[in-house]
Structures are given as structure tokens and as C-alpha cells.
mmCIF file of C-alpha atoms and ligand atoms in Angstrom:
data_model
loop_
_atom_site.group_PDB
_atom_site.id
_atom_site.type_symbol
_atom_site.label_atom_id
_atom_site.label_comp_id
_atom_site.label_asym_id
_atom_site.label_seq_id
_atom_site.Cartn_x
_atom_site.Cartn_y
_atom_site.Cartn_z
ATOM 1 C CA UNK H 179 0.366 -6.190 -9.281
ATOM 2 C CA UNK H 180 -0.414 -4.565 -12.658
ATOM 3 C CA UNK H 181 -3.884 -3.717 -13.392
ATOM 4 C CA UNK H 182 -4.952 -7.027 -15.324
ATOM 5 C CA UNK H 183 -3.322 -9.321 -12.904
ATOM 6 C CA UNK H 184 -6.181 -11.882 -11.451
ATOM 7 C CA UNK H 185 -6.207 -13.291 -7.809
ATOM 8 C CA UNK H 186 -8.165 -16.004 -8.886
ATOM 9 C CA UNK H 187 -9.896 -17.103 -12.454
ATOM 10 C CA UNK H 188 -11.579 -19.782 -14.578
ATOM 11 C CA UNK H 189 -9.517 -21.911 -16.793
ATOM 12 C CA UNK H 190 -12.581 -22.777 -19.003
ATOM 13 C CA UNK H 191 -9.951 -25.515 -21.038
ATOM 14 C CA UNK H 192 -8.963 -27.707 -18.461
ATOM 15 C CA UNK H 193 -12.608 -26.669 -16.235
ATOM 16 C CA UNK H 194 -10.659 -25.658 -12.795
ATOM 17 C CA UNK H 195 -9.806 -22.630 -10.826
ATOM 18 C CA UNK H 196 -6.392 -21.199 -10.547
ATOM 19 C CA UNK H 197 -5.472 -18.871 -7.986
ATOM 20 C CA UNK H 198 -2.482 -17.173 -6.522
ATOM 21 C CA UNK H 199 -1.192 -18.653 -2.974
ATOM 22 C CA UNK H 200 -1.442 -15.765 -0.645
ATOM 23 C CA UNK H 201 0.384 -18.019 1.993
ATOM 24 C CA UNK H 202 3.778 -18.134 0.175
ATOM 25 C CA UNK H 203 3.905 -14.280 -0.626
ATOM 26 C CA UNK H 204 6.336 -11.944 -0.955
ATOM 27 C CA UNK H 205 8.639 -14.905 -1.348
ATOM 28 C CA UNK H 206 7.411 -17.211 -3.592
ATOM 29 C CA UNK H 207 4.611 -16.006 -6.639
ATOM 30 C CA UNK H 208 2.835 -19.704 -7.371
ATOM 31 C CA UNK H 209 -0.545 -20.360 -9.021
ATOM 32 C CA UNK H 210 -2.145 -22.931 -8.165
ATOM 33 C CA UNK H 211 -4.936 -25.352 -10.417
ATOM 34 C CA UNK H 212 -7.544 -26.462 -8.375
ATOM 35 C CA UNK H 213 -9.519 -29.243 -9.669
ATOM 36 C CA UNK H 214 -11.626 -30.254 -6.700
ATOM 37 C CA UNK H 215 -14.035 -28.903 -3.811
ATOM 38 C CA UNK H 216 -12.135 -30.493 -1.269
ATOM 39 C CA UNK H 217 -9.057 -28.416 -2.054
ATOM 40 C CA UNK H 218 -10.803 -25.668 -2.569
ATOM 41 C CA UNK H 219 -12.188 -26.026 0.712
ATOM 42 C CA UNK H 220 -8.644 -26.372 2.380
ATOM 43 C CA UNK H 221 -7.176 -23.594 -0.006
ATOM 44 C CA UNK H 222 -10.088 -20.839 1.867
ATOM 45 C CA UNK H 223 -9.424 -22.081 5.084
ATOM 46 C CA UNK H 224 -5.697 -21.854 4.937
ATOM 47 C CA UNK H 225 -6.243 -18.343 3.493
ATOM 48 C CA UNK H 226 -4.569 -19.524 0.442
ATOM 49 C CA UNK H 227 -7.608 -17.348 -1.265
ATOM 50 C CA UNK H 228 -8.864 -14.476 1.122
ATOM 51 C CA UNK H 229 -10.213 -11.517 1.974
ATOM 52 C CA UNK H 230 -13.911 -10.886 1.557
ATOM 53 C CA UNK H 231 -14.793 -9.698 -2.184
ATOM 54 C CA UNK H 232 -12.325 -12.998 -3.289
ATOM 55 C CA UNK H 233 -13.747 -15.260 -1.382
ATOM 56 C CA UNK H 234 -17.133 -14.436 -3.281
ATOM 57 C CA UNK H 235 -15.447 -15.198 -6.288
ATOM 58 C CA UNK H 236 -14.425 -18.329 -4.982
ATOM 59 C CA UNK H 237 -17.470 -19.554 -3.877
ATOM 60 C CA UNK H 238 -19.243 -18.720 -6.873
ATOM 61 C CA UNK H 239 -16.373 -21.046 -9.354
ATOM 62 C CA UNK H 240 -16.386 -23.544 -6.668
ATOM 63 C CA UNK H 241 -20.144 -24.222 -7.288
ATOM 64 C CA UNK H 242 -19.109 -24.083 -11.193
ATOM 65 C CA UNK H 243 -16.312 -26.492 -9.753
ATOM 66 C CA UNK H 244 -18.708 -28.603 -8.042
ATOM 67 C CA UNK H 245 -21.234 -28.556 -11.557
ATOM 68 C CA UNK H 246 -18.340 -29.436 -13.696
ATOM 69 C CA UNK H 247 -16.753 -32.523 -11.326
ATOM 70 C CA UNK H 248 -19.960 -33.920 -10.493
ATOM 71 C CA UNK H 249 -20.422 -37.895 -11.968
ATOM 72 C CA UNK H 250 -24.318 -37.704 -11.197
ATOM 73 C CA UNK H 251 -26.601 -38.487 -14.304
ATOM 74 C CA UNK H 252 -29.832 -37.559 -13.154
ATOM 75 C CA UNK H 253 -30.852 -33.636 -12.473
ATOM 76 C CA UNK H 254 -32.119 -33.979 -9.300
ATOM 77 C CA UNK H 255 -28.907 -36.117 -7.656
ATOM 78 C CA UNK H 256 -26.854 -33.441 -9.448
ATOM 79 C CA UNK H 257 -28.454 -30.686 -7.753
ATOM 80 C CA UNK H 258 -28.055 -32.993 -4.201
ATOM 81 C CA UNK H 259 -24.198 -33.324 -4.918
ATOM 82 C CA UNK H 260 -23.658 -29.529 -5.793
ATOM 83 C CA UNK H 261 -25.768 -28.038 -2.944
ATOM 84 C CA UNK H 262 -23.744 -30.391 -0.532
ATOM 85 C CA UNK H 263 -20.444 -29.185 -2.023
ATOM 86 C CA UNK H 264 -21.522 -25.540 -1.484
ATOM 87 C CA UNK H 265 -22.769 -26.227 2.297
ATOM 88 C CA UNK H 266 -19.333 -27.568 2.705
ATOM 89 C CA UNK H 267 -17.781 -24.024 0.793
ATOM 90 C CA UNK H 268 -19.669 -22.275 3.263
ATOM 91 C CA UNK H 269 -19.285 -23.497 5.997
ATOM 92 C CA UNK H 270 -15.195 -22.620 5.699
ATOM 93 C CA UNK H 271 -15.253 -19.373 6.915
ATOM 94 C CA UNK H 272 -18.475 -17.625 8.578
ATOM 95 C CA UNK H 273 -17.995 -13.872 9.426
ATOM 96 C CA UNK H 274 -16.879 -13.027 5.622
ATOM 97 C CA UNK H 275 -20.357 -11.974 3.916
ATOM 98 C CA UNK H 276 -19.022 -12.384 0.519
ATOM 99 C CA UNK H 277 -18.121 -16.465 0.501
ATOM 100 C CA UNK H 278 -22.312 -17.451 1.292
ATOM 101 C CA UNK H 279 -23.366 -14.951 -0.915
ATOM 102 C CA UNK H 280 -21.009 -15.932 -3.930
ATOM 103 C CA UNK H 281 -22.455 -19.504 -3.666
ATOM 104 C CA UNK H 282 -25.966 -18.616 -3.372
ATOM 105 C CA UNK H 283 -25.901 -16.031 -6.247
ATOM 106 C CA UNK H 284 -24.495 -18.867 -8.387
ATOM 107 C CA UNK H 285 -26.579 -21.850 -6.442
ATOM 108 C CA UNK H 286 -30.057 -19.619 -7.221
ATOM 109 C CA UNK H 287 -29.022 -19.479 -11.098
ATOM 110 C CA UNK H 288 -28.919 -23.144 -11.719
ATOM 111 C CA UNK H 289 -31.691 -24.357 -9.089
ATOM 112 C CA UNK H 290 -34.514 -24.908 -11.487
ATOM 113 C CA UNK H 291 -32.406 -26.491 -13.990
ATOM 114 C CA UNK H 292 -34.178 -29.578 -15.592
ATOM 115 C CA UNK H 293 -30.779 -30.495 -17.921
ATOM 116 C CA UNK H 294 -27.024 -31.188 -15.962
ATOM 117 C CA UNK H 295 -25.301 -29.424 -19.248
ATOM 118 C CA UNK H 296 -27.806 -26.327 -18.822
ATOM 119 C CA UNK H 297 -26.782 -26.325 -15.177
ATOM 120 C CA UNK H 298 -23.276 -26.578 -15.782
ATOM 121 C CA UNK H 299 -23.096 -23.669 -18.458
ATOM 122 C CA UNK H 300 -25.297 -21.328 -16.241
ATOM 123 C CA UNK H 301 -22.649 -21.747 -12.924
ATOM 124 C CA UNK H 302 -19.848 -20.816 -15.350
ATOM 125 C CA UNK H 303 -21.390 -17.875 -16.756
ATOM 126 C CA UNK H 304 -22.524 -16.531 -13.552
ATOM 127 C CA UNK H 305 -19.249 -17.277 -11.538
ATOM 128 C CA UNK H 306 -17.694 -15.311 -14.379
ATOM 129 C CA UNK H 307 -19.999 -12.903 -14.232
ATOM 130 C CA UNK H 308 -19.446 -12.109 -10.232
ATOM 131 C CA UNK H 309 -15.696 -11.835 -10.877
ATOM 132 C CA UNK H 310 -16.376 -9.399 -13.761
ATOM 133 C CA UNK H 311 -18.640 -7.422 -11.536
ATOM 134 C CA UNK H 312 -16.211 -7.359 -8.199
ATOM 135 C CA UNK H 313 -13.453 -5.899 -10.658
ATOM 136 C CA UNK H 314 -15.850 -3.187 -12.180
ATOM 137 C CA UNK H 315 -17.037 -2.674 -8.278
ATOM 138 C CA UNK H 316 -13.813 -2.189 -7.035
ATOM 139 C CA UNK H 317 -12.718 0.478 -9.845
ATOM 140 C CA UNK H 318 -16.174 2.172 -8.874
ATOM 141 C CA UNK H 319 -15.140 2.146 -4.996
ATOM 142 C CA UNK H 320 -11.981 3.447 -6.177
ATOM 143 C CA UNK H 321 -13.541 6.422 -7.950
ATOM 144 C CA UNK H 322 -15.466 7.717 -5.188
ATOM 145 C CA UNK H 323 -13.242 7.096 -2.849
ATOM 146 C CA UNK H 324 -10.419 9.398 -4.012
ATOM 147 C CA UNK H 325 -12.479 12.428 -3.488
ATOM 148 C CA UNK H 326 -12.212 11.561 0.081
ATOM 149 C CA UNK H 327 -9.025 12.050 0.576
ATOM 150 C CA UNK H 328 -6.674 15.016 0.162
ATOM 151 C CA UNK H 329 -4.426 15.696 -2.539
ATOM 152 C CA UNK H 330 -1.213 15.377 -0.431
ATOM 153 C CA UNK H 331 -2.218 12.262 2.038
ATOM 154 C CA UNK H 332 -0.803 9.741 4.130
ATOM 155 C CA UNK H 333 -3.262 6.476 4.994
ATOM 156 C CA UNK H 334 -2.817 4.224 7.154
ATOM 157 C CA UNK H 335 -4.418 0.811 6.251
ATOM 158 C CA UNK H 336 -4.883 -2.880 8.415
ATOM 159 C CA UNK H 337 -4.598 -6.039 7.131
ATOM 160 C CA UNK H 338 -5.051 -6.350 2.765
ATOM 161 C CA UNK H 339 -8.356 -4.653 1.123
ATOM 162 C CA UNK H 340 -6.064 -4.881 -1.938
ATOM 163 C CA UNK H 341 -6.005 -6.803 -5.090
ATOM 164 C CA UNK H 342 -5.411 -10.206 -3.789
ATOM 165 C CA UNK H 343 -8.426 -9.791 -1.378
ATOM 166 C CA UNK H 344 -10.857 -9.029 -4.581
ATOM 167 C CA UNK H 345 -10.610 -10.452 -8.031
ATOM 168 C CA UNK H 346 -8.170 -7.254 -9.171
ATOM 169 C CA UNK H 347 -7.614 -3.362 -8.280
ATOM 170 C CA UNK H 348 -9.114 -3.987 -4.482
ATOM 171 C CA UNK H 349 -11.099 -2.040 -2.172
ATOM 172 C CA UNK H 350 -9.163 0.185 0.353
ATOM 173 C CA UNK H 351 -6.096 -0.054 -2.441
ATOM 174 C CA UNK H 352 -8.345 0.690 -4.465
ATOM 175 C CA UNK H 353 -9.497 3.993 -3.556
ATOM 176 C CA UNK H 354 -5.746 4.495 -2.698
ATOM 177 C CA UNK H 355 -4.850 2.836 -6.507
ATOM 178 C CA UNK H 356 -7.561 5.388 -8.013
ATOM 179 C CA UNK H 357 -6.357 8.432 -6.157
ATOM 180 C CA UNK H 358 -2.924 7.877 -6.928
ATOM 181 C CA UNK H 359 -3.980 7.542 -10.532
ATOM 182 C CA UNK H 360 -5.399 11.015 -10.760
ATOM 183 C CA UNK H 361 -2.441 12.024 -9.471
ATOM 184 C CA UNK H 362 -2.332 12.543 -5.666
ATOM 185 C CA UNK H 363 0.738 12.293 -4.052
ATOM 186 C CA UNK H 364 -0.367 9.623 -1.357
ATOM 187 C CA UNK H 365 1.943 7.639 1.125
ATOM 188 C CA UNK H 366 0.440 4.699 2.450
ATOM 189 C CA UNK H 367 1.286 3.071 6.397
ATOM 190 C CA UNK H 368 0.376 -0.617 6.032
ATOM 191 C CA UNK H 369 -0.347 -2.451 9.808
ATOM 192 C CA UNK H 370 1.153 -5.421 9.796
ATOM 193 C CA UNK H 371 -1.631 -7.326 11.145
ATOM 194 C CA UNK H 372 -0.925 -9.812 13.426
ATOM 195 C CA UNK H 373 -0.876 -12.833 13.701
ATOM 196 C CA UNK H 374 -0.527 -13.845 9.974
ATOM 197 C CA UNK H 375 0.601 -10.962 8.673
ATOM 198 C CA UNK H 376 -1.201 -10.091 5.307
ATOM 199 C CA UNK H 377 -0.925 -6.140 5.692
ATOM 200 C CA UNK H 378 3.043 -6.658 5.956
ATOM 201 C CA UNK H 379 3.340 -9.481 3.615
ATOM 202 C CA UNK H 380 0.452 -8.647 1.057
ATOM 203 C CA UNK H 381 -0.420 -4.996 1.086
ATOM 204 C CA UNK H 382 3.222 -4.098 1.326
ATOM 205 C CA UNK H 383 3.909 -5.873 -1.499
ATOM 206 C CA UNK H 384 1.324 -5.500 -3.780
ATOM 207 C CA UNK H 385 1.517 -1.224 -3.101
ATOM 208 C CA UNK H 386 5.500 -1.737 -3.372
ATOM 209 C CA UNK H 387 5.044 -3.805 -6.904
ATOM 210 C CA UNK H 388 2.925 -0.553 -7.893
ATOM 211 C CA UNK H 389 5.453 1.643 -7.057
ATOM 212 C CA UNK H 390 3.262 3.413 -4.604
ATOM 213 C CA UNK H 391 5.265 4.578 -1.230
ATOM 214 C CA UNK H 392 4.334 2.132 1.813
ATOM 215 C CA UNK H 393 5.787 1.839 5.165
ATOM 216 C CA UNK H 394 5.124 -1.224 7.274
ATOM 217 C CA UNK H 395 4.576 -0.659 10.813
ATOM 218 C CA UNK H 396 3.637 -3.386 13.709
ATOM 219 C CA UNK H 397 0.217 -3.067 14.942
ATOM 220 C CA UNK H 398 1.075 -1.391 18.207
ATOM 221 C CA UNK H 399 2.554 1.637 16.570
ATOM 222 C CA UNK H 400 -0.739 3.076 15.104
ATOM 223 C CA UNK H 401 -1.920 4.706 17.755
ATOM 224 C CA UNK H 402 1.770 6.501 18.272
ATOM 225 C CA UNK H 403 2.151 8.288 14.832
ATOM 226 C CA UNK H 404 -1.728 9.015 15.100
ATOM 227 C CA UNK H 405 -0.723 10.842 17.986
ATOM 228 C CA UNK H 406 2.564 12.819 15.733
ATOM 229 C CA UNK H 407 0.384 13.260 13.480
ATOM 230 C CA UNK H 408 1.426 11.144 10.526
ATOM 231 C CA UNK H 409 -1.557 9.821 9.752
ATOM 232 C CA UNK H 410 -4.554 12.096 7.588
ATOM 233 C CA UNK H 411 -7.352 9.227 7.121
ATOM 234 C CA UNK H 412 -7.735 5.460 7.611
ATOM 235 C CA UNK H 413 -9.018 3.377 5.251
ATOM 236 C CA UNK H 414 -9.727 -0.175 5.163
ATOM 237 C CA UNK H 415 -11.792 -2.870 3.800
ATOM 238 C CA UNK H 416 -15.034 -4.621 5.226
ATOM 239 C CA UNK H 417 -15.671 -8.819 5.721
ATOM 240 C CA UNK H 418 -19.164 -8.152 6.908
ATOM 241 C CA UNK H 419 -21.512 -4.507 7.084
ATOM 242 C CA UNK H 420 -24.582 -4.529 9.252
ATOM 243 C CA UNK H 421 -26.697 -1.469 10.186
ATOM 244 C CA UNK H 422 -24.646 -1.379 13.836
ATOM 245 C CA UNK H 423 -21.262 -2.571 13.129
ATOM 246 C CA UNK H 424 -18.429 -3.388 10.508
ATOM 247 C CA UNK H 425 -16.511 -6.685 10.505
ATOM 248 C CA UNK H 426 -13.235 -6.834 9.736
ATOM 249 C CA UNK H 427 -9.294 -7.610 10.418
ATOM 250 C CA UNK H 428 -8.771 -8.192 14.262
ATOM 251 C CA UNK H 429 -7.138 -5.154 15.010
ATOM 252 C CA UNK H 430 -9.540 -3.025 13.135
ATOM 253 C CA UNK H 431 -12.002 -1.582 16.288
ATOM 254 C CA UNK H 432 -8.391 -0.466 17.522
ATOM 255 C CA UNK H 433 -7.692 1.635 14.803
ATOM 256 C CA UNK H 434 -10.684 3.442 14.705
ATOM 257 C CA UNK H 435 -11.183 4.540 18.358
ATOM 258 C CA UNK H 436 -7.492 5.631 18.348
ATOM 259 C CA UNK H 437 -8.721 7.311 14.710
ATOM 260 C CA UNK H 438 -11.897 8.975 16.730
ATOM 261 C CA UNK H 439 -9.468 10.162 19.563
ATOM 262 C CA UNK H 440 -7.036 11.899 17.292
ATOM 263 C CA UNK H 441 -10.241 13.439 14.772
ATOM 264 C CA UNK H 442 -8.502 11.331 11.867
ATOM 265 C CA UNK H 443 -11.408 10.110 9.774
ATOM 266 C CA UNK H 444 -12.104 6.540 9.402
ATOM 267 C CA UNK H 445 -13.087 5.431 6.124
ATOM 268 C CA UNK H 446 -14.178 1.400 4.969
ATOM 269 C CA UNK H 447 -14.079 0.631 1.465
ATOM 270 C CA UNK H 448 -16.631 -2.202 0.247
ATOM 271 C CA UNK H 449 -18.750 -3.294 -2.310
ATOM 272 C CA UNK H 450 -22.655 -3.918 -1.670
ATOM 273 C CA UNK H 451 -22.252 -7.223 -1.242
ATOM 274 C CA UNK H 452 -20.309 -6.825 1.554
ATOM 275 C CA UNK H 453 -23.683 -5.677 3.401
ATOM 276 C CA UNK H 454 -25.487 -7.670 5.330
ATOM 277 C CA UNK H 455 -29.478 -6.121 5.730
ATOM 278 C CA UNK H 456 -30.237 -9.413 7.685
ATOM 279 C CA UNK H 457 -28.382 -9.017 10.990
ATOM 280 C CA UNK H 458 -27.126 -6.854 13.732
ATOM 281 C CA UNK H 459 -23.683 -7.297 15.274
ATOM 282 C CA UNK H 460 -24.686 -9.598 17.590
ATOM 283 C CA UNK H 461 -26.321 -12.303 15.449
ATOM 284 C CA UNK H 462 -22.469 -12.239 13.615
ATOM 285 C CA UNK H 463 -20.235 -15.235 14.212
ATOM 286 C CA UNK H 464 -16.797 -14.448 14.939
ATOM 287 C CA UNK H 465 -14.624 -16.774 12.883
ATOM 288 C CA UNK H 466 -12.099 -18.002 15.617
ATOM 289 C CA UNK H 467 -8.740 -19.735 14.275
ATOM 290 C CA UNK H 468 -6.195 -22.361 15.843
ATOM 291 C CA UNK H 469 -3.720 -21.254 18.189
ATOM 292 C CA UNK H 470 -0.906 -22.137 15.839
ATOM 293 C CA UNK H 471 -1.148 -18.735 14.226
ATOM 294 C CA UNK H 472 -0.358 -16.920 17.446
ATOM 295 C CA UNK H 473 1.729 -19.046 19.436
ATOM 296 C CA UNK H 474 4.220 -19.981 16.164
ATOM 297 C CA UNK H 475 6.327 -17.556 13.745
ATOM 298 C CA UNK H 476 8.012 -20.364 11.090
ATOM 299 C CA UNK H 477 8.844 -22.916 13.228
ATOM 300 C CA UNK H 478 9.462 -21.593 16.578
ATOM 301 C CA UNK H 479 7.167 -21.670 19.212
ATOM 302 C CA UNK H 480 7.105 -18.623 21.362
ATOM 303 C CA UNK H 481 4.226 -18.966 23.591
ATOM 304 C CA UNK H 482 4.450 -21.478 26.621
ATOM 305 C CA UNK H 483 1.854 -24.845 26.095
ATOM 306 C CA UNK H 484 0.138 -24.174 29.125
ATOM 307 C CA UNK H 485 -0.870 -20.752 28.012
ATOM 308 C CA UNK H 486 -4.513 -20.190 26.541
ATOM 309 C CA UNK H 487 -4.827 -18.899 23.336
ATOM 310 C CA UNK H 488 -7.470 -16.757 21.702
ATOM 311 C CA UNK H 489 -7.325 -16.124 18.219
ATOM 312 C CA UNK H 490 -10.716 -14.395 16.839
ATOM 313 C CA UNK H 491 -9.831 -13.104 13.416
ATOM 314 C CA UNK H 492 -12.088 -10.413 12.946
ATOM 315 C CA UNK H 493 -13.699 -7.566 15.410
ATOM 316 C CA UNK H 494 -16.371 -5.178 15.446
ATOM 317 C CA UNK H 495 -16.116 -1.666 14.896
ATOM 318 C CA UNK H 496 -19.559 0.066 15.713
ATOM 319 C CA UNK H 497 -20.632 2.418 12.833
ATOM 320 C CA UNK H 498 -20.991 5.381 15.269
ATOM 321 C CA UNK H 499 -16.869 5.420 14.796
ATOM 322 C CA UNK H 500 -16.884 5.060 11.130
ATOM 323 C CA UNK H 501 -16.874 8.449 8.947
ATOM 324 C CA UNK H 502 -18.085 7.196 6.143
ATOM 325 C CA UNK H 503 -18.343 3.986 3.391
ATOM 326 C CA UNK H 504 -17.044 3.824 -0.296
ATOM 327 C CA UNK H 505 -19.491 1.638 -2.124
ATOM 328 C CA UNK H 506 -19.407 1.043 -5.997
ATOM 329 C CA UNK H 507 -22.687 3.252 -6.069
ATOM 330 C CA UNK H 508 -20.680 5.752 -4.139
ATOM 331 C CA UNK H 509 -20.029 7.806 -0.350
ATOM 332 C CA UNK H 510 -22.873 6.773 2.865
ATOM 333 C CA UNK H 511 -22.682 7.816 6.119
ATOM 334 C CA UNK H 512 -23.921 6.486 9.352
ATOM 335 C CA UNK H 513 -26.613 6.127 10.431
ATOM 336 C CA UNK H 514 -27.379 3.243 7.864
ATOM 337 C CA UNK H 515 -30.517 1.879 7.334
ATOM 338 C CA UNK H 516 -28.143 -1.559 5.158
ATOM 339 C CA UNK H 517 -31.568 -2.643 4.020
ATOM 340 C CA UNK H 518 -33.105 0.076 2.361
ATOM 341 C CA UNK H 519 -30.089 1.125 0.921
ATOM 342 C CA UNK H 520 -29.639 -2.638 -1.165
ATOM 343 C CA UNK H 521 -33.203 -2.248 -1.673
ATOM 344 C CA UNK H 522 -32.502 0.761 -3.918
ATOM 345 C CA UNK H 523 -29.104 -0.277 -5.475
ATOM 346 C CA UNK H 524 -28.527 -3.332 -7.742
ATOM 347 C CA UNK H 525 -25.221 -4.355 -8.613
ATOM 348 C CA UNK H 526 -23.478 -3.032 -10.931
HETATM 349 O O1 MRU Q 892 -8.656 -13.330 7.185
HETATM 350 P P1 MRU Q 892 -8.571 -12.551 5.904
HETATM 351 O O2 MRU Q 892 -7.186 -12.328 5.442
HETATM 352 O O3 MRU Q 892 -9.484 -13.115 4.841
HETATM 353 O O4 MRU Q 892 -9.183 -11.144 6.317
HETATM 354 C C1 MRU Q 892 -9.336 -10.197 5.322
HETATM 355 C C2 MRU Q 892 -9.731 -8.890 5.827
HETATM 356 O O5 MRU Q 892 -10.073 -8.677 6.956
HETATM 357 C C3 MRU Q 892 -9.782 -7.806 4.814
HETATM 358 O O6 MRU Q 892 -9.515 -6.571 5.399
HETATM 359 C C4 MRU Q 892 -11.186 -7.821 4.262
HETATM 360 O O7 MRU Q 892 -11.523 -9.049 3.736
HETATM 361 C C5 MRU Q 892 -11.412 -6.730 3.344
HETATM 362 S S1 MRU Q 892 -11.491 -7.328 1.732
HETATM 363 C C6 MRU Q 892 -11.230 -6.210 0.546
#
């Protein structure tokens, strides 16, 4: 994706959201308008739009959505109707930080609105303003993060902490994007991630459209070219960071105990509002999905009807495995006290 590619915008004519459909890539490149809440809605919880620092963006335009498609007249019915469109936003996917917090940043702006046009101007601006920010965020994260890795490198990645999981540039492809930008010669092993795929279909292809060197491997060979020693760091991106634990891709706790076992350092790219100074890992819900998405590849079914299913689509890693996070305000290191260290950042 080149650098000013969006995953998702504003179309401040026609007063919608377009976005890219991360369910038809690598084969098909469509953008979608999306003119209602409802489809918005169904467009996060098909993963249409996904991966953390997007979804914030998405939940702050979908409250701008909400403000622009609401009929109400009065202020205070207004408010009703938008507030019940962002309960339903948020309530679409739980574990990912980013989504409540992307309403609520743009909810809090317009709360104490007296005038519907007021309102309506003030969730546009800050909507904009959040997807402005994540893209400044993620070149930030990308900056500090390439001093962590070596000059001749090859990182292995899970699932997509790329562009089309932020508003541009990404996270864990970010620092990777940034590094390879000053120069470093880096090679990048992208996990499939199973079951729907996004580090072979997304990351692959959004590294590949760079030009930067990626190899897809299934999920179950990590741990083997860890051992051959083909791997120098791990990097990936973050749905949720509390003081004990980071959330993100099922399959990502794997990667870093193999990383511990074979001293690879394990690195998690994410931006502060990522972090969550409220809870521990256990207060977390664990987003689980249908069984579809394990027991179907296209349209064959490969797993028996009489099986059980799980399908939780994020894990815990505790923070005693990671090495260290890339935030925009730079490098921490466990042990992390999450609230302190928002109380002394702002956003940048
Ligand atoms: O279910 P998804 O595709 O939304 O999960 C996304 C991830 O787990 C990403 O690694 C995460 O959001 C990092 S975002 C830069």
C-alpha cells in the first residue's frame, strides 16, 4: 500500500465512511460507502474493518455517522439516538481496546451540546482528528521501533499490525516500514494466522505491494525455524495492554514462549490507546467467534458436525514474556505500571 493509501476515511460530500474490504483481499481491492450504523455494525463484525488502531477510527466516524443520519429535532432525543447507535458499535467486538475508546473520545466531545448542527460538526472534526492522530502515532511507533532491531534482520510477525489494521503505515509494519526506510535490509516471516487468515492474506500482501521481502509460513512452523535460527525478533501488534498481559491474535502467547525458549526477543508495537490502566487480564473478555471460521475453508466443510468447536480470537500473552513495547512516545519495558504511564503521556 503506498504511504497515503487510507484503510478507512470520511467522505465529508456525500457524509459516509468508505473503507477497504479486508474480507475480499488479495483478490479483489473494493471500497466500500457506508451510509448507515447498521452496516457499519455488520462491516466490524465481519472484519470487513479490523484490527485494533482501525477499529478506533471506526468507531469514532460511526458516531459522526450516527450524528449525521440521525432524523431527531430536539437535542436531547438526538443525543438518545447517537448514544444508542454507539452502545450498539461497541458492543461488536469486546477485547479490542481501541473500538470503545474511539466512540467515547468522540461521544465525550459532543455530550454537552445544546445545538444538533454544533453536535454534528464537533463528531466530524474529532473522528477526523483520531484518524489524523493514529497515522502520526503509527509513524512515531515506527521511529522508535527501528532502533530495536538490527540492521540485517529477519521478523517474524502474526496476524496484520499493518496498514489495514490502523488508518495508514501500521504498527508492527510499521516499525518494520520505518526500519526499512532508513535502510535496513529486513526480511519479514508473516504467520498465517489461522483460522481467517489475515497475516497470509493481508500482511503478505500489503509488505509484498511495498516491495519488502515476506515469506508466509502456517502457524505451526514458528516454533521450527525459531529453533534454525531464522528468526532475530518478533514483533507484533496489540488489541488490548493491561499492566499483566497483552491481547492479541490467537496464536500470539504461542509465539512468544517459543520466542522466550529460543532468547529471540519479543517485541509489541501499539499506540497508547491501545492501553488499558483499568483492568487486569482477567477482567478482559475474550471475543469468541462462530465455528464457521474453523470448521469451513470457501465452501468445504472439513470438520465433522458433531465435533465442538472453539474459536476465541485473541489470547493472552503475560508481560513477563514480552521484551519490550513501541509506543508513539517511544520504548517501555515490563514491569508496567499502564496507569501511570497514560497519566504522564497525552496523545500525540
Ligand atoms: O481479529 P482482528 O483481525 O481484528 O485481529 C487483529 C489483531 O489481532 C492485530 O494483531 C491487532 O489488532 C493489532 S492492530 C495494529
Amino acid at each position: 500500500m503506498t504511504e497515503g493509501t487510507k484503510t478507512l476515511w470520511w467522505d465529508a460530500a456525500a457524509g459516509n465512511i468508505h473503507y477497504i474490504d479486508q474480507t475480499l483481499l488479495p483478490g479483489e481491492y473494493t471500497i466500500v460507502s457506508c451510509t448507515s450504523v447498521d452496516r457499519l455494525a455488520t462491516a466490524i463484525r465481519r472484519l470487513e474493518i479490523r484490527g485494533a488502531p482501525a477499529l478506533g477510527v471506526a468507531g469514532g466516524y460511526g458516531v459522526a455517522l450516527a450524528s449525521v443520519t440521525s432524523r431527531e429535532k430536539d437535542i436531547r432525543s438526538f443525543l438518545k439516538e447517537v448514544s444508542a447507535a454507539a452502545d450498539l458499535l461497541r458492543s461488536t467486538r469486546p477485547t479490542a481496546i481501541n473500538l470503545a475508546w474511539g466512540i467515547d473520545r468522540v461521544l465525550g466531545k459532543i455530550s454537552s451540546c445544546t445545538d444538533i448542527g454544533t453536535a454534528r460538526d464537533l463528531a466530524i472534526q474529532e473522528a477526523e482528528t483520531i484518524a489524523r492522530e493514529d497515522t502520526d502515532c503509527c509513524h512515531a511507533i515506527g521511529k522508535h521501533g527501528a532502533t530495536l532491531l538490527p540492521d540485517t534482520c529477519t521478523v517474524l510477525t502474526h496476524c496484520n499490525a499493518g496498514a489495514l489494521a490502523c488508518s495508514s503505515w501500521g504498527t508492527a509494519l510499521g516499525v518494520i516500514r520505518s526500519a526499512v526506510r532508513e535502510g535496513k535490509n529486513v526480511k519479514v516471516i508473516s504467520c498465517e494466522t489461522r483460522p481467517l487468515l489475515q497475516g497470509a492474506r493481508l500482511t503478505a500482501w500489503e509488505l509484498a505491494e511495498d516491495g519488502i521481502d515476506v515469506t508466509t509460513i502456517t502457524d505451526s512452523m514458528a516454533a521450527h525455524f525459531m529453533r534454525a535460527g531464522a528468526i532475530d525478533a518478533v514483533i507484533v501488534g496489540a488489541d488490548r495492554i493491561t499492566g499483566d498481559a497483552v491481547f492479541n491474535k490467537i496464536g500470539t502467547y504461542m509465539h512468544a514462549v517459543c520466542a522466550r525458549h529460543h532468547g529471540i526477543p519479543f517485541y509489541v508495537a501499539a499506540p497508547l490507546s491501545t492501553f488499558d490502566g483499568e483492568k487486569s487480564e482477567r477482567d478482559v473478555v475474550i471475543e469468541e467467534r462462530g465455528r464457521e471460521e474453523v470448521t469451513t475453508m470457501g465452501n468445504r466443510v472439513f470438520v465433522p458436525d458433531r465435533a465442538h468447536v472453539r474459536n476465541p480470537a485473541f489470547d493472552a500473552t503475560p508481560m513477563d514474556l514480552v521484551t519490550a513495547i513501541v509506543t508513539e512516545h517511544g520504548v517501555v519495558r515490563p514491569p508496567l505500571d499502564v496507569r501511570s504511564l497514560l497519566s504522564r503521556t497525552s496523545t500525540i
